[in-house]
Coordinates of C-alpha atoms in Angstrom, one line a residue:
Chain E
M289 CA 109.2 210.8 -112.2
S290 CA 105.8 209.5 -113.0
P291 CA 103.2 211.6 -114.8
D292 CA 101.4 211.6 -111.5
G293 CA 104.0 214.0 -110.2
V294 CA 102.6 217.0 -112.0
A295 CA 102.8 220.4 -110.3
V296 CA 100.1 220.8 -107.8
L297 CA 99.8 224.5 -107.7
G298 CA 97.5 225.3 -110.6
G299 CA 98.8 222.3 -112.3
R300 CA 95.5 221.5 -114.0
G301 CA 94.3 225.0 -114.5
H302 CA 94.7 227.3 -117.4
S303 CA 92.8 230.4 -116.2
A304 CA 93.8 232.5 -113.2
A305 CA 90.7 231.5 -111.3
E306 CA 91.6 227.8 -111.7
A307 CA 95.1 228.5 -110.6
V308 CA 93.9 230.3 -107.5
L309 CA 91.4 227.4 -106.8
G310 CA 94.2 224.9 -107.3
A311 CA 96.4 226.8 -104.9
V312 CA 93.7 227.0 -102.3
R313 CA 93.0 223.2 -102.7
S314 CA 96.6 222.5 -102.4
L315 CA 96.9 224.5 -99.2
A316 CA 93.8 222.9 -97.8
G317 CA 95.3 219.5 -98.8
S318 CA 98.5 220.3 -96.9
V319 CA 96.5 221.2 -93.8
M320 CA 94.6 217.9 -94.1
G321 CA 97.9 216.1 -94.5
V322 CA 99.1 217.7 -91.3
A323 CA 95.8 216.7 -89.6
L324 CA 96.4 213.1 -90.6
V325 CA 99.9 212.9 -89.0
P326 CA 98.6 211.6 -85.6
A327 CA 96.6 208.9 -87.4
L328 CA 99.6 208.0 -89.5
L329 CA 101.8 207.7 -86.4
L330 CA 99.2 205.5 -84.7
A331 CA 98.9 203.3 -87.8
L332 CA 102.7 202.9 -87.9
I333 CA 102.8 202.0 -84.2
A334 CA 100.0 199.4 -84.8
A335 CA 101.6 198.0 -88.0
P336 CA 103.6 195.2 -86.4
V337 CA 100.4 193.9 -84.8
S338 CA 97.8 194.7 -87.5
R339 CA 97.9 196.1 -91.0
A340 CA 94.2 197.1 -90.9
P341 CA 94.7 200.7 -89.5
A342 CA 97.6 201.3 -91.9
A343 CA 95.3 200.2 -94.8
T344 CA 92.5 202.5 -93.6
V345 CA 94.8 205.5 -93.2
S346 CA 96.3 204.9 -96.6
R347 CA 92.8 204.9 -98.1
W348 CA 92.2 208.3 -96.4
Q349 CA 95.5 209.6 -97.9
A350 CA 94.4 208.4 -101.3
R351 CA 91.1 210.3 -100.9
R352 CA 93.0 213.4 -99.9
L353 CA 95.3 213.2 -102.9
A354 CA 92.3 212.6 -105.2
W355 CA 90.6 215.6 -103.7
I356 CA 93.6 217.9 -104.3
E357 CA 94.3 216.5 -107.8
G358 CA 90.8 215.8 -109.0
V359 CA 92.1 212.3 -110.1
P360 CA 92.4 209.2 -107.9
P361 CA 96.0 208.1 -107.3
S362 CA 97.2 204.8 -108.8
A363 CA 96.7 201.5 -107.0
Q364 CA 96.8 201.1 -103.2
P365 CA 100.2 200.1 -101.9
S366 CA 100.4 196.9 -100.0
G367 CA 102.7 194.8 -97.7
G368 CA 106.0 196.3 -96.6
R369 CA 105.7 199.2 -99.0
L370 CA 102.5 200.4 -97.3
V371 CA 104.3 200.9 -94.0
G372 CA 107.2 202.6 -95.8
L373 CA 104.8 204.9 -97.6
L374 CA 103.0 205.8 -94.4
A375 CA 106.4 206.6 -92.7
I376 CA 107.3 208.9 -95.6
E377 CA 103.9 210.5 -95.5
A378 CA 104.2 211.0 -91.7
L379 CA 107.6 212.7 -92.2
L380 CA 106.2 214.9 -95.0
G381 CA 103.2 215.7 -92.8
L382 CA 105.5 216.8 -90.0
L383 CA 107.6 218.9 -92.5
A384 CA 104.4 220.5 -93.8
A385 CA 103.3 221.2 -90.2
C386 CA 106.6 223.0 -89.6
V387 CA 106.2 225.1 -92.8
L388 CA 102.6 225.9 -92.0
A389 CA 103.7 226.9 -88.4
L390 CA 106.3 229.3 -90.0
V391 CA 103.6 230.7 -92.3
V392 CA 101.3 231.3 -89.4
A393 CA 104.1 232.9 -87.3
G394 CA 105.0 235.1 -90.3
V395 CA 101.3 236.2 -90.8
V396 CA 101.0 237.0 -87.1
V397 CA 104.2 239.1 -87.1
A398 CA 103.2 240.9 -90.3
V399 CA 99.7 241.8 -89.0
E400 CA 101.1 243.0 -85.6
T401 CA 103.8 245.1 -87.4
V402 CA 101.2 246.7 -89.8
L403 CA 98.9 247.3 -86.8
G404 CA 101.7 248.8 -84.8
A405 CA 102.7 251.1 -87.6
A406 CA 99.1 252.2 -88.2
T407 CA 98.2 252.8 -84.5
G408 CA 101.6 253.6 -83.0
R409 CA 101.0 251.2 -80.1
A410 CA 103.5 248.8 -78.6
V411 CA 104.2 245.6 -80.5
T412 CA 104.5 242.9 -77.8
I413 CA 105.7 240.1 -80.1
F414 CA 109.2 241.6 -80.4
G415 CA 109.0 243.8 -77.3
A416 CA 108.9 247.1 -79.3
D417 CA 107.9 250.2 -77.3
P418 CA 105.0 252.3 -78.5
G419 CA 105.9 254.3 -81.6
A420 CA 109.0 252.2 -82.3
V421 CA 107.3 250.4 -85.2
T422 CA 106.6 252.8 -88.1
W423 CA 105.7 252.5 -91.8
A424 CA 109.4 252.7 -92.4
T425 CA 109.8 249.4 -90.5
V426 CA 107.0 247.9 -92.5
A427 CA 108.7 249.0 -95.7
R428 CA 112.1 247.6 -94.5
Y429 CA 110.6 244.1 -93.9
A430 CA 108.1 244.0 -96.7
L431 CA 110.6 242.5 -99.3
P432 CA 112.1 239.8 -97.0
G433 CA 108.6 239.0 -95.8
A434 CA 107.3 238.5 -99.4
L435 CA 110.4 236.3 -100.0
L436 CA 109.6 234.2 -96.9
V437 CA 106.0 233.8 -98.2
F438 CA 107.3 232.6 -101.5
L439 CA 109.7 230.2 -99.9
A440 CA 107.0 228.8 -97.7
A441 CA 104.6 228.3 -100.6
S442 CA 107.4 226.6 -102.6
G443 CA 108.0 224.4 -99.7
L444 CA 104.4 223.3 -99.5
V445 CA 104.3 222.7 -103.3
G446 CA 107.5 220.7 -103.0
I447 CA 106.1 218.6 -100.2
A448 CA 102.9 218.0 -102.1
R449 CA 105.0 216.8 -105.1
L450 CA 107.1 214.6 -102.9
D451 CA 103.9 213.2 -101.4
R452 CA 102.6 212.5 -104.9
S453 CA 105.7 210.8 -106.3
A454 CA 106.3 208.8 -103.1
W455 CA 102.8 207.4 -103.6
A456 CA 103.3 206.8 -107.3
T457 CA 106.6 205.0 -106.6
L458 CA 105.5 202.9 -103.7
A459 CA 102.0 202.0 -104.8
R460 CA 103.4 200.1 -107.8
P461 CA 103.6 196.3 -107.1
G462 CA 107.1 195.1 -106.4
V463 CA 108.9 192.4 -108.4
G464 CA 108.1 189.8 -105.7
E465 CA 104.4 190.6 -105.9
L466 CA 104.4 190.5 -109.7
T467 CA 106.2 187.2 -109.7
Q468 CA 103.6 185.8 -107.3
E469 CA 100.8 187.1 -109.4
V470 CA 102.2 185.6 -112.6
S471 CA 102.6 182.2 -110.9
R472 CA 99.0 182.5 -109.6
L473 CA 97.8 183.2 -113.1
H474 CA 99.8 180.3 -114.4
T475 CA 98.3 177.9 -111.9
T476 CA 94.8 179.2 -112.7
L477 CA 95.4 178.7 -116.4
D478 CA 96.6 175.2 -115.8
D479 CA 93.5 174.6 -113.6
V480 CA 91.2 176.0 -116.3
I481 CA 92.7 173.7 -118.9
A482 CA 92.3 170.8 -116.6
A483 CA 88.7 171.8 -116.0
V484 CA 88.0 171.9 -119.7
D485 CA 89.5 168.5 -120.1
A486 CA 87.5 167.2 -117.2
E487 CA 84.3 168.5 -118.7
R488 CA 85.1 166.9 -122.1
R489 CA 85.8 163.6 -120.3
R490 CA 82.4 164.0 -118.6
I491 CA 80.7 164.6 -121.9
E492 CA 82.4 161.6 -123.5
R493 CA 81.3 159.4 -120.5
D494 CA 77.8 160.8 -120.8
I495 CA 77.7 159.8 -124.5
H496 CA 79.5 156.5 -124.1
D497 CA 77.7 155.2 -121.0
G498 CA 74.3 156.4 -122.1
V499 CA 73.5 157.1 -125.7
Q500 CA 75.9 154.7 -127.3
Q501 CA 74.9 151.7 -125.2
R502 CA 71.2 152.5 -125.9
V503 CA 71.8 152.7 -129.6
V504 CA 73.7 149.4 -129.6
A505 CA 70.8 147.8 -127.6
L506 CA 68.3 149.3 -130.1
S507 CA 70.3 147.9 -133.1
I508 CA 70.3 144.5 -131.4
I509 CA 66.5 144.6 -131.0
L510 CA 66.1 145.6 -134.7
A511 CA 68.4 142.9 -135.8
R512 CA 66.4 140.4 -133.8
V513 CA 63.2 141.6 -135.5
E514 CA 64.7 140.6 -138.8
R515 CA 65.8 137.2 -137.6
T516 CA 62.6 136.1 -135.9
G517 CA 59.9 134.2 -137.7
D518 CA 57.3 134.5 -134.9
P519 CA 54.9 137.4 -135.6
A520 CA 54.1 137.8 -131.8
V521 CA 57.8 138.0 -130.9
R522 CA 58.3 140.4 -133.8
A523 CA 55.5 142.7 -132.7
D524 CA 56.9 142.7 -129.1
L525 CA 60.4 143.5 -130.3
Q526 CA 59.1 146.3 -132.5
R527 CA 57.3 147.8 -129.6
R528 CA 60.5 147.7 -127.5
A529 CA 62.5 149.2 -130.3
R530 CA 60.1 152.2 -130.5
A531 CA 60.3 152.7 -126.7
E532 CA 64.1 152.4 -126.9
A533 CA 64.3 155.1 -129.6
Q534 CA 62.2 157.4 -127.4
Q535 CA 64.6 156.7 -124.5
I536 CA 67.6 157.5 -126.8
L537 CA 66.0 160.9 -127.7
D538 CA 65.5 161.7 -124.0
E539 CA 69.0 160.7 -123.2
L540 CA 70.4 162.8 -126.1
R541 CA 68.4 165.8 -124.9
G542 CA 69.9 165.4 -121.5
V543 CA 73.5 165.1 -122.8
A544 CA 73.1 168.2 -124.9
W545 CA 71.6 170.1 -122.0
R546 CA 74.3 169.1 -119.6
T547 CA 76.9 170.1 -122.2
Y548 CA 75.7 173.6 -122.3
P549 CA 72.2 174.9 -121.6
A550 CA 71.4 177.0 -124.6
M551 CA 69.0 179.1 -122.7
L552 CA 71.7 180.4 -120.4
V553 CA 72.8 182.7 -123.3
R554 CA 69.3 183.5 -124.5
D555 CA 67.3 183.9 -121.3
G556 CA 69.9 184.3 -118.7
L557 CA 70.8 182.7 -115.4
A558 CA 67.4 182.7 -113.7
A559 CA 65.7 180.9 -116.5
A560 CA 68.5 178.2 -116.8
L561 CA 68.4 177.6 -113.1
E562 CA 64.6 177.2 -113.2
V563 CA 65.1 174.4 -115.7
L564 CA 67.8 172.9 -113.6
R565 CA 65.5 172.9 -110.6
D566 CA 62.7 171.3 -112.7
R567 CA 65.0 168.6 -113.9
T568 CA 66.3 167.8 -110.4
P569 CA 64.8 164.5 -109.4
V570 CA 64.5 165.5 -105.7
P571 CA 62.5 168.5 -104.2
A572 CA 64.6 171.6 -105.0
S573 CA 64.0 175.1 -103.9
L574 CA 65.4 178.0 -105.9
R575 CA 65.8 181.7 -105.0
V576 CA 67.4 184.1 -107.4
S577 CA 67.7 187.8 -106.6
V578 CA 69.9 189.0 -109.4
P579 CA 68.5 192.3 -110.9
G580 CA 68.9 192.2 -114.7
R581 CA 71.6 190.5 -116.6
T582 CA 75.2 190.3 -115.5
N583 CA 78.3 189.4 -117.4
H584 CA 77.9 186.2 -119.4
A585 CA 81.0 184.4 -118.2
A586 CA 80.0 185.1 -114.6
E587 CA 76.5 183.8 -115.2
A588 CA 77.9 180.6 -116.9
A589 CA 80.2 180.0 -114.0
A590 CA 77.4 180.5 -111.5
Y591 CA 75.2 178.1 -113.4
F592 CA 77.8 175.4 -113.6
V593 CA 78.5 175.7 -109.9
A594 CA 74.8 175.2 -109.1
S595 CA 74.5 172.4 -111.7
E596 CA 77.6 170.5 -110.4
A597 CA 76.6 170.9 -106.8
V598 CA 73.1 169.6 -107.5
T599 CA 74.5 166.6 -109.4
N600 CA 76.9 165.8 -106.6
A601 CA 74.1 166.1 -104.0
I602 CA 72.0 163.6 -105.8
K603 CA 74.7 161.2 -107.2
H604 CA 77.1 161.0 -104.2
A605 CA 75.3 162.4 -101.1
D606 CA 71.8 160.8 -101.6
A607 CA 70.2 164.1 -100.8
S608 CA 66.5 164.2 -100.3
Q609 CA 66.3 167.9 -100.9
V610 CA 68.4 170.7 -102.3
H611 CA 68.3 174.5 -101.9
I612 CA 69.8 176.8 -104.5
D613 CA 70.3 180.5 -103.7
V614 CA 71.8 183.0 -106.1
A615 CA 72.2 186.6 -105.1
R616 CA 74.0 189.7 -106.4
L617 CA 76.1 191.2 -103.6
G618 CA 77.8 194.4 -104.7
A619 CA 80.1 193.4 -107.6
D620 CA 79.8 189.7 -106.9
L621 CA 77.4 186.9 -107.8
V622 CA 77.0 184.6 -104.7
V623 CA 75.8 181.0 -105.4
T624 CA 74.9 178.9 -102.4
V625 CA 73.8 175.3 -102.8
R626 CA 72.7 173.4 -99.6
D627 CA 71.7 169.7 -99.4
D628 CA 70.7 167.4 -96.6
G629 CA 72.8 164.5 -97.9
K630 CA 75.4 162.5 -96.2
G631 CA 78.3 165.0 -96.7
G632 CA 81.9 164.1 -97.2
A633 CA 82.1 165.8 -100.6
D634 CA 85.6 165.5 -102.1
P635 CA 86.9 169.0 -103.2
G636 CA 89.5 167.1 -105.3
G637 CA 86.9 165.2 -107.2
L638 CA 86.5 165.7 -110.9
G639 CA 83.4 167.8 -110.7
L640 CA 84.1 170.0 -107.7
S641 CA 87.7 170.7 -108.7
G642 CA 86.4 171.6 -112.2
I643 CA 84.0 174.2 -110.8
A644 CA 86.7 175.4 -108.3
S645 CA 89.0 176.3 -111.2
R646 CA 86.2 177.8 -113.2
V647 CA 85.5 180.1 -110.3
A648 CA 89.2 180.8 -109.6
A649 CA 89.6 181.7 -113.3
R650 CA 87.2 184.6 -112.7
G651 CA 89.0 185.6 -109.6
G652 CA 86.3 184.2 -107.4
R653 CA 86.3 181.9 -104.4
L654 CA 84.7 178.5 -103.8
S655 CA 84.1 177.1 -100.3
I656 CA 82.9 173.6 -99.6
D657 CA 81.6 172.7 -96.2
S658 CA 80.7 169.0 -96.2
P659 CA 81.3 167.2 -92.9
R660 CA 80.8 163.5 -92.8
G661 CA 77.1 162.9 -92.2
G662 CA 76.2 166.2 -93.9
P663 CA 74.7 168.6 -94.6
T664 CA 76.8 170.0 -97.4
T665 CA 77.0 173.7 -98.3
I666 CA 78.8 174.8 -101.4
K667 CA 79.3 178.5 -101.8
A668 CA 80.9 180.4 -104.7
V669 CA 81.6 184.1 -104.8
I670 CA 82.0 185.1 -108.5
P671 CA 83.1 188.7 -109.4
C672 CA 81.0 190.1 -112.2
E673 CA 83.3 192.8 -113.5
Chain G
M256 CA 77.5 127.2 -125.8
R257 CA 77.8 128.5 -122.2
I258 CA 78.6 132.2 -122.1
A259 CA 79.4 134.5 -119.1
L260 CA 79.1 138.2 -120.0
A261 CA 80.3 141.4 -118.3
D262 CA 79.1 144.9 -119.2
D263 CA 78.5 147.8 -116.9
S264 CA 75.4 148.9 -118.9
A265 CA 72.5 147.0 -117.5
L266 CA 70.6 147.7 -120.6
L267 CA 73.2 146.1 -122.9
R268 CA 73.7 143.1 -120.6
E269 CA 70.0 142.5 -120.8
G270 CA 70.0 142.9 -124.6
L271 CA 72.9 140.6 -125.2
A272 CA 71.6 138.0 -122.8
Q273 CA 68.2 138.0 -124.5
L274 CA 69.8 137.8 -127.9
L275 CA 72.1 134.9 -127.0
T276 CA 69.3 133.0 -125.3
A277 CA 67.0 133.5 -128.2
E278 CA 69.7 132.1 -130.4
G279 CA 70.0 128.9 -128.3
H280 CA 73.0 129.7 -126.1
T281 CA 73.1 129.6 -122.3
V282 CA 74.1 132.7 -120.5
T283 CA 75.6 131.4 -117.2
H284 CA 76.2 134.8 -115.7
A285 CA 75.6 138.4 -116.6
V286 CA 77.7 140.8 -114.4
G287 CA 78.6 144.5 -114.3
T288 CA 82.2 144.5 -113.3
A289 CA 85.5 142.8 -114.2
D290 CA 86.0 141.5 -110.7
E291 CA 82.6 139.8 -110.7
L292 CA 83.4 138.3 -114.0
I293 CA 86.7 136.8 -112.7
T294 CA 84.7 135.4 -109.7
V295 CA 82.0 133.7 -111.8
V296 CA 84.6 132.3 -114.3
A297 CA 86.5 130.9 -111.4
A298 CA 83.4 129.4 -109.8
N299 CA 81.9 128.0 -113.0
P300 CA 84.1 128.3 -116.1
P301 CA 82.0 129.0 -119.2
D302 CA 82.9 128.1 -122.8
L303 CA 83.3 131.7 -123.6
A304 CA 83.5 135.0 -121.7
L305 CA 82.1 138.1 -123.4
V306 CA 83.7 141.3 -121.9
D307 CA 83.1 145.0 -122.2
V308 CA 86.3 147.0 -122.3
R309 CA 85.3 149.9 -120.1
M310 CA 83.9 149.0 -116.7
P311 CA 84.0 150.4 -113.2
P312 CA 86.0 151.6 -111.3
S313 CA 88.1 153.5 -113.7
F314 CA 86.3 153.0 -117.0
V315 CA 89.5 152.7 -119.0
D316 CA 90.4 149.1 -120.0
E317 CA 89.4 146.9 -117.0
G318 CA 87.8 144.5 -119.5
V319 CA 91.0 143.9 -121.4
H320 CA 92.8 143.2 -118.1
A321 CA 90.1 140.7 -117.1
A322 CA 90.3 139.0 -120.5
L323 CA 94.1 138.6 -120.2
R324 CA 93.7 137.2 -116.7
I325 CA 91.1 134.7 -117.9
R326 CA 93.4 133.6 -120.7
R327 CA 96.2 133.2 -118.3
D328 CA 94.4 131.3 -115.5
W329 CA 91.7 129.5 -117.4
P330 CA 93.2 128.7 -120.8
D331 CA 90.2 126.7 -121.9
V332 CA 87.8 129.6 -121.7
A333 CA 87.6 131.5 -124.9
V334 CA 87.4 135.3 -124.6
V335 CA 85.7 138.0 -126.8
V336 CA 86.2 141.6 -125.9
L337 CA 83.6 144.1 -127.0
S338 CA 84.4 147.8 -127.3
Q339 CA 82.7 151.0 -128.2
Y340 CA 85.8 152.3 -129.8
V341 CA 88.5 150.3 -131.6
E342 CA 92.0 150.5 -130.2
R343 CA 94.9 148.8 -131.9
R344 CA 96.7 148.7 -128.5
H345 CA 94.0 146.5 -127.0
A346 CA 94.1 144.1 -130.0
S347 CA 97.8 143.9 -129.7
E348 CA 97.6 143.1 -125.9
L349 CA 95.1 140.3 -126.7
L350 CA 97.3 138.7 -129.3
D351 CA 99.5 136.2 -127.5
G352 CA 100.0 133.7 -130.3
R353 CA 97.1 131.5 -129.1
G354 CA 93.7 131.3 -130.6
G355 CA 90.4 131.5 -128.7
V356 CA 90.4 135.2 -128.6
G357 CA 88.4 138.0 -130.3
Y358 CA 88.1 141.8 -130.2
L359 CA 85.0 143.3 -131.7
L360 CA 83.3 146.7 -132.0
K361 CA 80.0 146.7 -130.1
D362 CA 78.2 147.9 -133.2
R363 CA 78.9 144.6 -134.9
V364 CA 76.6 142.8 -132.5
S365 CA 73.6 144.0 -134.6
D366 CA 75.0 141.9 -137.5
I367 CA 73.7 139.0 -135.5
G368 CA 74.8 136.3 -138.0
G369 CA 78.4 137.6 -138.2
F370 CA 78.5 138.1 -134.4
L371 CA 77.3 134.6 -133.6
D372 CA 79.7 133.2 -136.2
A373 CA 82.6 135.1 -134.6
L374 CA 81.7 133.7 -131.2
E375 CA 81.6 130.1 -132.5
R376 CA 84.9 130.6 -134.3
V377 CA 86.6 131.9 -131.1
R378 CA 85.0 129.1 -129.0
D379 CA 86.6 126.6 -131.4
G380 CA 90.0 128.1 -130.9
G381 CA 90.0 130.5 -133.7
T382 CA 90.2 134.3 -133.7
A383 CA 87.8 137.1 -134.5
F384 CA 89.2 140.6 -135.0
D385 CA 87.1 143.5 -136.0
P386 CA 87.6 144.7 -139.6
E387 CA 88.2 148.2 -138.1
V388 CA 91.1 146.9 -135.9
V389 CA 92.6 144.9 -138.8
R390 CA 92.4 148.1 -141.0
Q391 CA 94.3 150.0 -138.3
L392 CA 96.9 147.3 -137.9
I393 CA 97.4 147.3 -141.6
A394 CA 97.6 151.1 -141.8
A395 CA 100.2 151.0 -139.0
R396 CA 102.3 148.5 -141.0
S397 CA 101.9 150.3 -144.3
E398 CA 105.0 152.1 -145.4
P399 CA 105.5 153.2 -149.0
D400 CA 108.5 151.0 -149.3
G401 CA 107.3 148.2 -147.0
R402 CA 106.3 144.7 -147.9
L403 CA 102.6 145.5 -147.8
A404 CA 103.1 148.0 -150.5
G405 CA 104.0 145.1 -152.8
L406 CA 100.5 143.6 -152.5
T407 CA 97.8 144.1 -155.1
T408 CA 94.5 145.6 -154.0
R409 CA 92.8 142.2 -154.2
E410 CA 95.6 140.7 -152.1
R411 CA 95.1 143.4 -149.5
S412 CA 91.4 142.7 -149.2
V413 CA 92.2 138.9 -148.8
L414 CA 94.8 139.8 -146.1
E415 CA 92.3 141.9 -144.2
L416 CA 89.8 139.1 -144.2
V417 CA 92.4 136.5 -143.2
A418 CA 93.5 138.8 -140.3
Q419 CA 89.9 139.1 -139.1
G420 CA 89.9 135.3 -138.6
R421 CA 87.7 134.4 -141.5
S422 CA 87.8 130.9 -143.1
N423 CA 88.7 130.5 -146.7
A424 CA 85.1 129.6 -147.6
S425 CA 83.8 132.8 -146.0
I426 CA 86.5 134.9 -147.7
A427 CA 85.7 133.3 -151.0
A428 CA 82.0 134.1 -150.5
Q429 CA 82.7 137.7 -149.6
L430 CA 84.9 138.4 -152.5
Y431 CA 83.0 136.3 -155.1
V432 CA 86.1 134.2 -155.8
S433 CA 86.5 130.4 -155.8
Q434 CA 88.1 128.8 -152.7
S435 CA 91.1 127.6 -154.8
G436 CA 91.6 131.2 -156.0
I437 CA 91.6 132.4 -152.4
E438 CA 94.2 129.7 -151.5
K439 CA 96.4 130.9 -154.4
H440 CA 96.1 134.5 -153.2
I441 CA 97.0 133.5 -149.7
S442 CA 100.2 131.7 -150.7
T443 CA 101.2 134.6 -152.8
I444 CA 100.6 137.0 -149.9
F445 CA 102.6 134.8 -147.5
G446 CA 105.4 134.7 -150.0
K447 CA 105.5 138.5 -150.4
L448 CA 105.3 139.1 -146.6
D449 CA 107.8 136.4 -145.7
I450 CA 105.3 134.7 -143.5
P451 CA 106.0 130.9 -143.1
P452 CA 102.9 129.1 -144.4
G453 CA 101.0 127.8 -141.4
T454 CA 100.1 124.2 -141.2
T455 CA 96.7 124.9 -139.7
Y456 CA 94.2 127.6 -140.6
N457 CA 94.5 129.1 -137.1
R458 CA 98.3 129.3 -137.1
R459 CA 98.0 131.1 -140.4
V460 CA 95.7 133.8 -139.0
L461 CA 97.8 134.2 -135.9
A462 CA 100.9 134.5 -138.1
V463 CA 99.3 137.3 -140.1
L464 CA 98.2 139.1 -137.0
A465 CA 101.6 138.7 -135.4
Y466 CA 103.1 140.2 -138.6
L467 CA 100.6 143.1 -138.5
R468 CA 101.1 143.7 -134.8
S469 CA 104.9 143.7 -134.9
E470 CA 106.5 147.0 -135.1
T471 CA 107.7 148.2 -138.4
P472 CA 111.0 146.7 -139.5
R473 CA 112.4 150.2 -139.9
A474 CA 111.7 151.0 -136.2
R475 CA 113.1 147.8 -134.8
G476 CA 115.5 146.4 -137.4
A477 CA 114.3 143.6 -139.7
Q478 CA 113.4 140.4 -138.0
P479 CA 111.3 137.5 -138.9
P480 CA 107.8 137.9 -137.5
A481 CA 106.9 135.5 -134.7
G482 CA 104.4 132.9 -135.6

């Protein structure tokens, strides 16, 4: 029995008023449960075709339980257990309907009897002649009536408890689902490690192919300065050495920036993306509608998606223009990068698979639409929570 | 001499070509990939091919493969491999018991005298191995109870310089010792390491390198080093 299965009737209350309120809520909840029975049955009939109605009705049920209890129930059930749960709820609903019907019948009989005793008229419900029902009759049936009321109330409370514990039991993910989730997490973890390695390789290549070669070239020029006897040649080499040193500095700045834009942490996503746009060698438009700051990791993921997509567009697709759009939609950051290049982007390529795992690690989704001949649209949905 | 060079960095190709031309050599071709290098060597064999290790498409060790192929198919063409990093494995792959091969760290190019000297040596059938590679080879061979442990500090410095492919004269100049002193050191070292004294200077260097390259006796069972 889970802790969710607490008594419903005044379960949360300490004072009498709260107990009464709880009882009324519980009764109203039972009535709502009965009202949901047709919807439950329809959802069950539709289940083999579509799970959508079942999911909707289950959300209603969750809201009903939350209203009665004042606390939302645990996770939503899914898969086969959702149908099972709805079937149980339907049965419990029908049971509650029967109990409520008995309560209504009892109340009608009691009222008729009391009225008959008070006025002395005929009681049509059990065909009693005028004057046949007296206060003595009322007194005779008062105790059994009270007992029946108690039993009906107990029945409703019991049904509510069953309702609650069925939900608690079936909403828990099953072994199969947990196994699936664990293997998904494992895959994501492997992908993340692969992505980190890929980024490191990229940084090493950046340094090796750019900065290191330039430094070697510079040291050759400087060595030639020492060896030459011709002042004109020496002056020319020195000029070239200075220019080369300047180039090296630019290159280093670029490598450092590509490794991790420091302003991403300091000034946030919009500022970093503006710099990315300004550094892009082709015309690039940027639209950011993200109110305030979001979670750092989500911002970093969004930035690297944009950065990688722009790099790809220029390096591999020969794009002549790029559009970057970042928006906050509900709990998600949505990054869309479009280019007019020649398409055919390879999702398995180092860069794209890297950002795909980065996005997957945050539980997001990356979609790449890049037909041969272009245009390419790369869209990432990154949860911020 | 006539030199064909291959490096994927246009900047460095340009720098090397200018340097070699300024020093009186002829650069027959300057190309950016290993395949192009093979093509130009086949069409017009140079005296020496100068190859960068990392080139397209995979940027791993295309240059080493190209160098090995040139050595196999055009044995008269000397080969010097240039690398940004030093890898013992590459040095070992290039050592096939023949001279006319070198493996240098790119940074050494700025020691123009030493670099040109190494190219000449390799062109003449000698070897030129970067001090850093030699150090790694020696470190890999060094065991507390191994033969290298029996060398004095001075003998170790001499061995390092021999392994780099230096001549006795240049070793003597470097260590401020007379040439005859160096010759004595070398015969002592060969005795301690069980290396048969080579008849020619080149065989001697190759024997040292072969000794350094061979796996440790403990790992493979003692065996006389090839030479």
